[in-house]
Amino acid sequence: MSEARRRAARKRADVLAAAGAVVAARGAEATRFADVTAATGVGVSTLQYYFGSREDMLIAVFRHAAQADFDAIEARLADRSDPWERLVTIAAHLSGDTGWRVWVESWRWALRDPEVRADVLGDYARWHKLIAAEIEAGRRAGRFDLSRSSLDTARQLLALIDGLALPVALGDPQIPGDLLTDALSRLLGKAPAG
């Protein structure tokens, strides 16, 4: 790939990241090319060149945000080997505020758009696979005592994370900081302090 193409790809990725912040703040329905232009300094004509339509830009934002989440968690897990620590890291990452807001917007869009629905379900399959691998590693090491398969437990765990992430994103002061960790330890049959 030529240097010019690499620069263009980096610029597009920067625009997508900034557009994701706009979507997180305004919501997908209220995000316009003009809002992304204001956030990035990139002209509307350039956005139209990159994405075509506003809807295509939003779909690209959802895809970029999903991949950025996978890339970020891969980096965060690089220096951790313990399955419990890795699962807590994944849970903390997925229940973070800003990224979760873009997820919510993609879910809302997926209810009406089959292409986005397929993307979201594909992302869930990737998260289930990653989480199930960590659960299985913990099971093999004797750290977790499960009554269900690792994949079924991963599905439950991700549903739990999603369920607790909404009150966190809303700033609910009644959600104790250790609630997610305690719930994960119970789901996995592991004492919280081990």
mmCIF file of N, CA and C in Angstrom, residues 88-192:
data_model
loop_
_atom_site.group_PDB
_atom_site.id
_atom_site.type_symbol
_atom_site.label_atom_id
_atom_site.label_comp_id
_atom_site.label_asym_id
_atom_site.label_seq_id
_atom_site.Cartn_x
_atom_site.Cartn_y
_atom_site.Cartn_z
ATOM 1 N N VAL A 88 -12.536 -10.250 34.049
ATOM 2 C CA VAL A 88 -12.860 -8.990 34.728
ATOM 3 C C VAL A 88 -12.469 -7.813 33.835
ATOM 4 N N THR A 89 -11.351 -7.919 33.152
ATOM 5 C CA THR A 89 -10.918 -6.867 32.224
ATOM 6 C C THR A 89 -11.917 -6.709 31.083
ATOM 7 N N ILE A 90 -12.357 -7.823 30.521
ATOM 8 C CA ILE A 90 -13.347 -7.778 29.445
ATOM 9 C C ILE A 90 -14.635 -7.134 29.954
ATOM 10 N N ALA A 91 -15.092 -7.563 31.116
ATOM 11 C CA ALA A 91 -16.342 -7.026 31.670
ATOM 12 C C ALA A 91 -16.225 -5.529 31.943
ATOM 13 N N ALA A 92 -15.116 -5.106 32.511
ATOM 14 C CA ALA A 92 -14.926 -3.676 32.792
ATOM 15 C C ALA A 92 -14.901 -2.877 31.494
ATOM 16 N N HIS A 93 -14.250 -3.413 30.487
ATOM 17 C CA HIS A 93 -14.189 -2.720 29.199
ATOM 18 C C HIS A 93 -15.578 -2.603 28.581
ATOM 19 N N LEU A 94 -16.313 -3.696 28.562
ATOM 20 C CA LEU A 94 -17.621 -3.698 27.910
ATOM 21 C C LEU A 94 -18.672 -2.897 28.659
ATOM 22 N N SER A 95 -18.465 -2.652 29.922
ATOM 23 C CA SER A 95 -19.446 -1.860 30.668
ATOM 24 C C SER A 95 -19.041 -0.391 30.758
ATOM 25 N N GLY A 96 -17.999 0.000 30.008
ATOM 26 C CA GLY A 96 -17.586 1.399 29.974
ATOM 27 C C GLY A 96 -18.641 2.275 29.327
ATOM 28 N N ASP A 97 -18.659 3.532 29.657
ATOM 29 C CA ASP A 97 -19.740 4.440 29.281
ATOM 30 C C ASP A 97 -19.771 4.795 27.797
ATOM 31 N N THR A 98 -18.736 5.413 27.260
ATOM 32 C CA THR A 98 -18.799 5.954 25.898
ATOM 33 C C THR A 98 -18.970 4.874 24.851
ATOM 34 N N GLY A 99 -18.167 3.825 24.887
ATOM 35 C CA GLY A 99 -18.300 2.757 23.914
ATOM 36 C C GLY A 99 -19.667 2.103 23.977
ATOM 37 N N TRP A 100 -20.197 1.992 25.168
ATOM 38 C CA TRP A 100 -21.488 1.350 25.325
ATOM 39 C C TRP A 100 -22.590 2.185 24.699
ATOM 40 N N ARG A 101 -22.447 3.487 24.714
ATOM 41 C CA ARG A 101 -23.457 4.357 24.094
ATOM 42 C C ARG A 101 -23.532 4.118 22.585
ATOM 43 N N VAL A 102 -22.410 3.901 21.942
ATOM 44 C CA VAL A 102 -22.418 3.604 20.504
ATOM 45 C C VAL A 102 -23.038 2.222 20.274
ATOM 46 N N TRP A 103 -22.751 1.258 21.169
ATOM 47 C CA TRP A 103 -23.384 -0.045 21.073
ATOM 48 C C TRP A 103 -24.905 0.085 21.104
ATOM 49 N N VAL A 104 -25.418 0.860 22.037
ATOM 50 C CA VAL A 104 -26.869 1.036 22.149
ATOM 51 C C VAL A 104 -27.435 1.593 20.851
ATOM 52 N N GLU A 105 -26.736 2.558 20.288
ATOM 53 C CA GLU A 105 -27.198 3.128 19.015
ATOM 54 C C GLU A 105 -27.178 2.083 17.907
ATOM 55 N N SER A 106 -26.174 1.228 17.888
ATOM 56 C CA SER A 106 -26.130 0.183 16.853
ATOM 57 C C SER A 106 -27.252 -0.829 17.075
ATOM 58 N N TRP A 107 -27.569 -1.149 18.334
ATOM 59 C CA TRP A 107 -28.677 -2.064 18.609
ATOM 60 C C TRP A 107 -29.991 -1.473 18.106
ATOM 61 N N ARG A 108 -30.194 -0.202 18.412
ATOM 62 C CA ARG A 108 -31.428 0.457 17.953
ATOM 63 C C ARG A 108 -31.523 0.415 16.430
ATOM 64 N N TRP A 109 -30.424 0.702 15.754
ATOM 65 C CA TRP A 109 -30.396 0.693 14.292
ATOM 66 C C TRP A 109 -30.633 -0.729 13.778
ATOM 67 N N ALA A 110 -30.064 -1.714 14.463
ATOM 68 C CA ALA A 110 -30.182 -3.111 14.045
ATOM 69 C C ALA A 110 -31.621 -3.616 14.092
ATOM 70 N N LEU A 111 -32.430 -3.017 14.921
ATOM 71 C CA LEU A 111 -33.834 -3.427 14.978
ATOM 72 C C LEU A 111 -34.558 -3.175 13.663
ATOM 73 N N ARG A 112 -34.058 -2.211 12.877
ATOM 74 C CA ARG A 112 -34.713 -1.831 11.628
ATOM 75 C C ARG A 112 -33.897 -2.156 10.379
ATOM 76 N N ASP A 113 -32.630 -2.490 10.539
ATOM 77 C CA ASP A 113 -31.755 -2.666 9.385
ATOM 78 C C ASP A 113 -31.110 -4.053 9.427
ATOM 79 N N PRO A 114 -31.466 -4.923 8.480
ATOM 80 C CA PRO A 114 -30.917 -6.284 8.498
ATOM 81 C C PRO A 114 -29.389 -6.345 8.379
ATOM 82 N N GLU A 115 -28.786 -5.410 7.657
ATOM 83 C CA GLU A 115 -27.330 -5.402 7.503
ATOM 84 C C GLU A 115 -26.656 -5.117 8.845
ATOM 85 N N VAL A 116 -27.171 -4.131 9.553
ATOM 86 C CA VAL A 116 -26.606 -3.810 10.867
ATOM 87 C C VAL A 116 -26.909 -4.935 11.851
ATOM 88 N N ARG A 117 -28.086 -5.516 11.751
ATOM 89 C CA ARG A 117 -28.436 -6.640 12.623
ATOM 90 C C ARG A 117 -27.423 -7.774 12.452
ATOM 91 N N ALA A 118 -27.092 -8.097 11.207
ATOM 92 C CA ALA A 118 -26.109 -9.159 10.955
ATOM 93 C C ALA A 118 -24.753 -8.798 11.552
ATOM 94 N N ASP A 119 -24.360 -7.528 11.428
ATOM 95 C CA ASP A 119 -23.090 -7.082 12.016
ATOM 96 C C ASP A 119 -23.108 -7.235 13.540
ATOM 97 N N VAL A 120 -24.191 -6.768 14.169
ATOM 98 C CA VAL A 120 -24.293 -6.819 15.635
ATOM 99 C C VAL A 120 -24.282 -8.262 16.112
ATOM 100 N N LEU A 121 -25.044 -9.122 15.451
ATOM 101 C CA LEU A 121 -25.056 -10.535 15.848
ATOM 102 C C LEU A 121 -23.682 -11.176 15.622
ATOM 103 N N GLY A 122 -22.999 -10.781 14.565
ATOM 104 C CA GLY A 122 -21.638 -11.274 14.338
ATOM 105 C C GLY A 122 -20.686 -10.815 15.433
ATOM 106 N N ASP A 123 -20.844 -9.561 15.864
ATOM 107 C CA ASP A 123 -20.014 -9.060 16.958
ATOM 108 C C ASP A 123 -20.293 -9.832 18.250
ATOM 109 N N TYR A 124 -21.568 -10.092 18.519
ATOM 110 C CA TYR A 124 -21.906 -10.881 19.704
ATOM 111 C C TYR A 124 -21.258 -12.261 19.628
ATOM 112 N N ALA A 125 -21.285 -12.878 18.460
ATOM 113 C CA ALA A 125 -20.651 -14.198 18.312
ATOM 114 C C ALA A 125 -19.153 -14.112 18.618
ATOM 115 N N ARG A 126 -18.502 -13.041 18.174
ATOM 116 C CA ARG A 126 -17.065 -12.866 18.463
ATOM 117 C C ARG A 126 -16.824 -12.714 19.964
ATOM 118 N N TRP A 127 -17.670 -11.899 20.630
ATOM 119 C CA TRP A 127 -17.512 -11.714 22.082
ATOM 120 C C TRP A 127 -17.783 -13.032 22.806
ATOM 121 N N HIS A 128 -18.824 -13.747 22.394
ATOM 122 C CA HIS A 128 -19.108 -15.034 23.033
ATOM 123 C C HIS A 128 -17.919 -15.981 22.906
ATOM 124 N N LYS A 129 -17.329 -16.024 21.725
ATOM 125 C CA LYS A 129 -16.183 -16.911 21.495
ATOM 126 C C LYS A 129 -14.998 -16.521 22.385
ATOM 127 N N LEU A 130 -14.704 -15.223 22.444
ATOM 128 C CA LEU A 130 -13.591 -14.755 23.279
ATOM 129 C C LEU A 130 -13.838 -15.071 24.753
ATOM 130 N N ILE A 131 -15.029 -14.753 25.234
ATOM 131 C CA ILE A 131 -15.348 -14.979 26.645
ATOM 132 C C ILE A 131 -15.373 -16.473 26.955
ATOM 133 N N ALA A 132 -15.946 -17.274 26.041
ATOM 134 C CA ALA A 132 -16.000 -18.726 26.260
ATOM 135 C C ALA A 132 -14.596 -19.320 26.351
ATOM 136 N N ALA A 133 -13.671 -18.818 25.558
ATOM 137 C CA ALA A 133 -12.290 -19.327 25.616
ATOM 138 C C ALA A 133 -11.672 -19.049 26.988
ATOM 139 N N GLU A 134 -11.932 -17.873 27.536
ATOM 140 C CA GLU A 134 -11.405 -17.552 28.872
ATOM 141 C C GLU A 134 -12.069 -18.407 29.946
ATOM 142 N N ILE A 135 -13.370 -18.607 29.805
ATOM 143 C CA ILE A 135 -14.087 -19.453 30.767
ATOM 144 C C ILE A 135 -13.551 -20.879 30.704
ATOM 145 N N GLU A 136 -13.355 -21.375 29.494
ATOM 146 C CA GLU A 136 -12.840 -22.740 29.337
ATOM 147 C C GLU A 136 -11.430 -22.868 29.920
ATOM 148 N N ALA A 137 -10.606 -21.846 29.729
ATOM 149 C CA ALA A 137 -9.256 -21.870 30.317
ATOM 150 C C ALA A 137 -9.350 -21.925 31.845
ATOM 151 N N GLY A 138 -10.256 -21.160 32.414
ATOM 152 C CA GLY A 138 -10.450 -21.186 33.866
ATOM 153 C C GLY A 138 -11.006 -22.511 34.351
ATOM 154 N N ARG A 139 -11.899 -23.087 33.566
ATOM 155 C CA ARG A 139 -12.459 -24.398 33.927
ATOM 156 C C ARG A 139 -11.351 -25.462 33.917
ATOM 157 N N ARG A 140 -10.535 -25.474 32.846
ATOM 158 C CA ARG A 140 -9.444 -26.459 32.742
ATOM 159 C C ARG A 140 -8.439 -26.310 33.885
ATOM 160 N N ALA A 141 -8.246 -25.069 34.324
ATOM 161 C CA ALA A 141 -7.297 -24.813 35.414
ATOM 162 C C ALA A 141 -7.913 -25.064 36.791
ATOM 163 N N GLY A 142 -9.181 -25.464 36.825
ATOM 164 C CA GLY A 142 -9.845 -25.719 38.101
ATOM 165 C C GLY A 142 -10.277 -24.459 38.824
ATOM 166 N N ARG A 143 -10.291 -23.334 38.124
ATOM 167 C CA ARG A 143 -10.646 -22.056 38.753
ATOM 168 C C ARG A 143 -12.150 -21.814 38.783
ATOM 169 N N PHE A 144 -12.873 -22.369 37.805
ATOM 170 C CA PHE A 144 -14.306 -22.133 37.693
ATOM 171 C C PHE A 144 -15.057 -23.450 37.789
ATOM 172 N N ASP A 145 -16.192 -23.422 38.445
ATOM 173 C CA ASP A 145 -17.047 -24.588 38.605
ATOM 174 C C ASP A 145 -18.386 -24.272 37.938
ATOM 175 N N LEU A 146 -18.556 -24.799 36.722
ATOM 176 C CA LEU A 146 -19.722 -24.441 35.916
ATOM 177 C C LEU A 146 -20.695 -25.594 35.787
ATOM 178 N N SER A 147 -21.985 -25.252 35.738
ATOM 179 C CA SER A 147 -22.997 -26.266 35.499
ATOM 180 C C SER A 147 -23.406 -26.302 34.024
ATOM 181 N N ARG A 148 -23.010 -25.287 33.250
ATOM 182 C CA ARG A 148 -23.356 -25.205 31.833
ATOM 183 C C ARG A 148 -22.077 -25.211 31.001
ATOM 184 N N SER A 149 -22.232 -25.266 29.699
ATOM 185 C CA SER A 149 -21.067 -25.215 28.816
ATOM 186 C C SER A 149 -20.411 -23.832 28.904
ATOM 187 N N SER A 150 -19.172 -23.767 28.491
ATOM 188 C CA SER A 150 -18.461 -22.479 28.489
ATOM 189 C C SER A 150 -19.155 -21.477 27.587
ATOM 190 N N LEU A 151 -19.665 -21.928 26.444
ATOM 191 C CA LEU A 151 -20.343 -21.012 25.528
ATOM 192 C C LEU A 151 -21.658 -20.503 26.106
ATOM 193 N N ASP A 152 -22.442 -21.387 26.711
ATOM 194 C CA ASP A 152 -23.685 -20.925 27.348
ATOM 195 C C ASP A 152 -23.389 -19.956 28.484
ATOM 196 N N THR A 153 -22.344 -20.249 29.251
ATOM 197 C CA THR A 153 -21.959 -19.357 30.347
ATOM 198 C C THR A 153 -21.482 -18.015 29.790
ATOM 199 N N ALA A 154 -20.765 -18.040 28.665
ATOM 200 C CA ALA A 154 -20.322 -16.790 28.024
ATOM 201 C C ALA A 154 -21.529 -15.961 27.596
ATOM 202 N N ARG A 155 -22.552 -16.612 27.064
ATOM 203 C CA ARG A 155 -23.769 -15.894 26.671
ATOM 204 C C ARG A 155 -24.429 -15.252 27.888
ATOM 205 N N GLN A 156 -24.500 -15.991 28.988
ATOM 206 C CA GLN A 156 -25.075 -15.442 30.219
ATOM 207 C C GLN A 156 -24.235 -14.273 30.738
ATOM 208 N N LEU A 157 -22.927 -14.456 30.689
ATOM 209 C CA LEU A 157 -22.027 -13.422 31.182
ATOM 210 C C LEU A 157 -22.165 -12.133 30.375
ATOM 211 N N LEU A 158 -22.237 -12.252 29.058
ATOM 212 C CA LEU A 158 -22.368 -11.056 28.234
ATOM 213 C C LEU A 158 -23.729 -10.395 28.452
ATOM 214 N N ALA A 159 -24.776 -11.189 28.637
ATOM 215 C CA ALA A 159 -26.095 -10.619 28.938
ATOM 216 C C ALA A 159 -26.052 -9.880 30.275
ATOM 217 N N LEU A 160 -25.351 -10.434 31.239
ATOM 218 C CA LEU A 160 -25.194 -9.784 32.541
ATOM 219 C C LEU A 160 -24.449 -8.460 32.407
ATOM 220 N N ILE A 161 -23.373 -8.474 31.637
ATOM 221 C CA ILE A 161 -22.599 -7.247 31.413
ATOM 222 C C ILE A 161 -23.488 -6.193 30.763
ATOM 223 N N ASP A 162 -24.211 -6.583 29.716
ATOM 224 C CA ASP A 162 -25.102 -5.633 29.046
ATOM 225 C C ASP A 162 -26.152 -5.081 30.007
ATOM 226 N N GLY A 163 -26.718 -5.956 30.818
ATOM 227 C CA GLY A 163 -27.753 -5.525 31.755
ATOM 228 C C GLY A 163 -27.247 -4.561 32.808
ATOM 229 N N LEU A 164 -26.031 -4.753 33.264
ATOM 230 C CA LEU A 164 -25.473 -3.840 34.268
ATOM 231 C C LEU A 164 -24.863 -2.592 33.636
ATOM 232 N N ALA A 165 -24.505 -2.671 32.375
ATOM 233 C CA ALA A 165 -23.873 -1.523 31.725
ATOM 234 C C ALA A 165 -24.846 -0.361 31.543
ATOM 235 N N LEU A 166 -26.117 -0.649 31.311
ATOM 236 C CA LEU A 166 -27.076 0.440 31.117
ATOM 237 C C LEU A 166 -27.170 1.345 32.339
ATOM 238 N N PRO A 167 -27.383 0.817 33.550
ATOM 239 C CA PRO A 167 -27.409 1.725 34.695
ATOM 240 C C PRO A 167 -26.079 2.454 34.904
ATOM 241 N N VAL A 168 -24.973 1.788 34.579
ATOM 242 C CA VAL A 168 -23.664 2.449 34.687
ATOM 243 C C VAL A 168 -23.606 3.622 33.710
ATOM 244 N N ALA A 169 -24.036 3.384 32.444
ATOM 245 C CA ALA A 169 -24.032 4.448 31.438
ATOM 246 C C ALA A 169 -24.951 5.591 31.833
ATOM 247 N N LEU A 170 -26.032 5.273 32.551
ATOM 248 C CA LEU A 170 -26.967 6.308 33.004
ATOM 249 C C LEU A 170 -26.503 7.002 34.276
ATOM 250 N N GLY A 171 -25.412 6.505 34.857
ATOM 251 C CA GLY A 171 -24.873 7.119 36.068
ATOM 252 C C GLY A 171 -25.654 6.781 37.320
ATOM 253 N N ASP A 172 -26.274 5.619 37.361
ATOM 254 C CA ASP A 172 -27.074 5.214 38.527
ATOM 255 C C ASP A 172 -26.170 5.082 39.754
ATOM 256 N N PRO A 173 -26.370 5.926 40.764
ATOM 257 C CA PRO A 173 -25.503 5.880 41.949
ATOM 258 C C PRO A 173 -25.785 4.669 42.841
ATOM 259 N N GLN A 174 -26.848 3.936 42.558
ATOM 260 C CA GLN A 174 -27.200 2.802 43.406
ATOM 261 C C GLN A 174 -26.547 1.498 42.955
ATOM 262 N N ILE A 175 -25.745 1.569 41.895
ATOM 263 C CA ILE A 175 -25.041 0.368 41.427
ATOM 264 C C ILE A 175 -23.657 0.347 42.071
ATOM 265 N N PRO A 176 -23.443 -0.567 43.044
ATOM 266 C CA PRO A 176 -22.121 -0.618 43.676
ATOM 267 C C PRO A 176 -21.043 -1.034 42.678
ATOM 268 N N GLY A 177 -19.852 -0.519 42.867
ATOM 269 C CA GLY A 177 -18.748 -0.782 41.957
ATOM 270 C C GLY A 177 -18.376 -2.251 41.837
ATOM 271 N N ASP A 178 -18.623 -3.040 42.887
ATOM 272 C CA ASP A 178 -18.227 -4.449 42.855
ATOM 273 C C ASP A 178 -19.368 -5.370 42.425
ATOM 274 N N LEU A 179 -20.513 -4.817 42.039
ATOM 275 C CA LEU A 179 -21.672 -5.642 41.704
ATOM 276 C C LEU A 179 -21.381 -6.574 40.525
ATOM 277 N N LEU A 180 -20.749 -6.056 39.491
ATOM 278 C CA LEU A 180 -20.456 -6.875 38.318
ATOM 279 C C LEU A 180 -19.458 -7.981 38.658
ATOM 280 N N THR A 181 -18.410 -7.647 39.375
ATOM 281 C CA THR A 181 -17.404 -8.647 39.741
ATOM 282 C C THR A 181 -18.018 -9.734 40.613
ATOM 283 N N ASP A 182 -18.863 -9.334 41.554
ATOM 284 C CA ASP A 182 -19.528 -10.312 42.413
ATOM 285 C C ASP A 182 -20.435 -11.227 41.588
ATOM 286 N N ALA A 183 -21.194 -10.655 40.670
ATOM 287 C CA ALA A 183 -22.085 -11.463 39.830
ATOM 288 C C ALA A 183 -21.286 -12.423 38.942
ATOM 289 N N LEU A 184 -20.168 -11.943 38.388
ATOM 290 C CA LEU A 184 -19.324 -12.822 37.563
ATOM 291 C C LEU A 184 -18.782 -13.988 38.370
ATOM 292 N N SER A 185 -18.333 -13.705 39.577
ATOM 293 C CA SER A 185 -17.762 -14.777 40.405
ATOM 294 C C SER A 185 -18.836 -15.812 40.743
ATOM 295 N N ARG A 186 -20.059 -15.366 40.983
ATOM 296 C CA ARG A 186 -21.136 -16.319 41.283
ATOM 297 C C ARG A 186 -21.490 -17.151 40.057
ATOM 298 N N LEU A 187 -21.560 -16.515 38.895
ATOM 299 C CA LEU A 187 -21.875 -17.216 37.648
ATOM 300 C C LEU A 187 -20.820 -18.279 37.336
ATOM 301 N N LEU A 188 -19.563 -17.959 37.647
ATOM 302 C CA LEU A 188 -18.462 -18.854 37.330
ATOM 303 C C LEU A 188 -18.153 -19.855 38.447
ATOM 304 N N GLY A 189 -18.847 -19.742 39.585
ATOM 305 C CA GLY A 189 -18.577 -20.638 40.703
ATOM 306 C C GLY A 189 -17.222 -20.386 41.305
ATOM 307 N N LYS A 190 -16.836 -19.117 41.390
ATOM 308 C CA LYS A 190 -15.520 -18.717 41.891
ATOM 309 C C LYS A 190 -15.707 -17.724 43.029
ATOM 310 N N ALA A 191 -14.926 -17.876 44.063
ATOM 311 C CA ALA A 191 -14.960 -16.905 45.156
ATOM 312 C C ALA A 191 -14.368 -15.591 44.666
ATOM 313 N N PRO A 192 -14.975 -14.424 44.984
ATOM 314 C CA PRO A 192 -14.507 -13.153 44.466
ATOM 315 C C PRO A 192 -13.053 -12.830 44.779
#
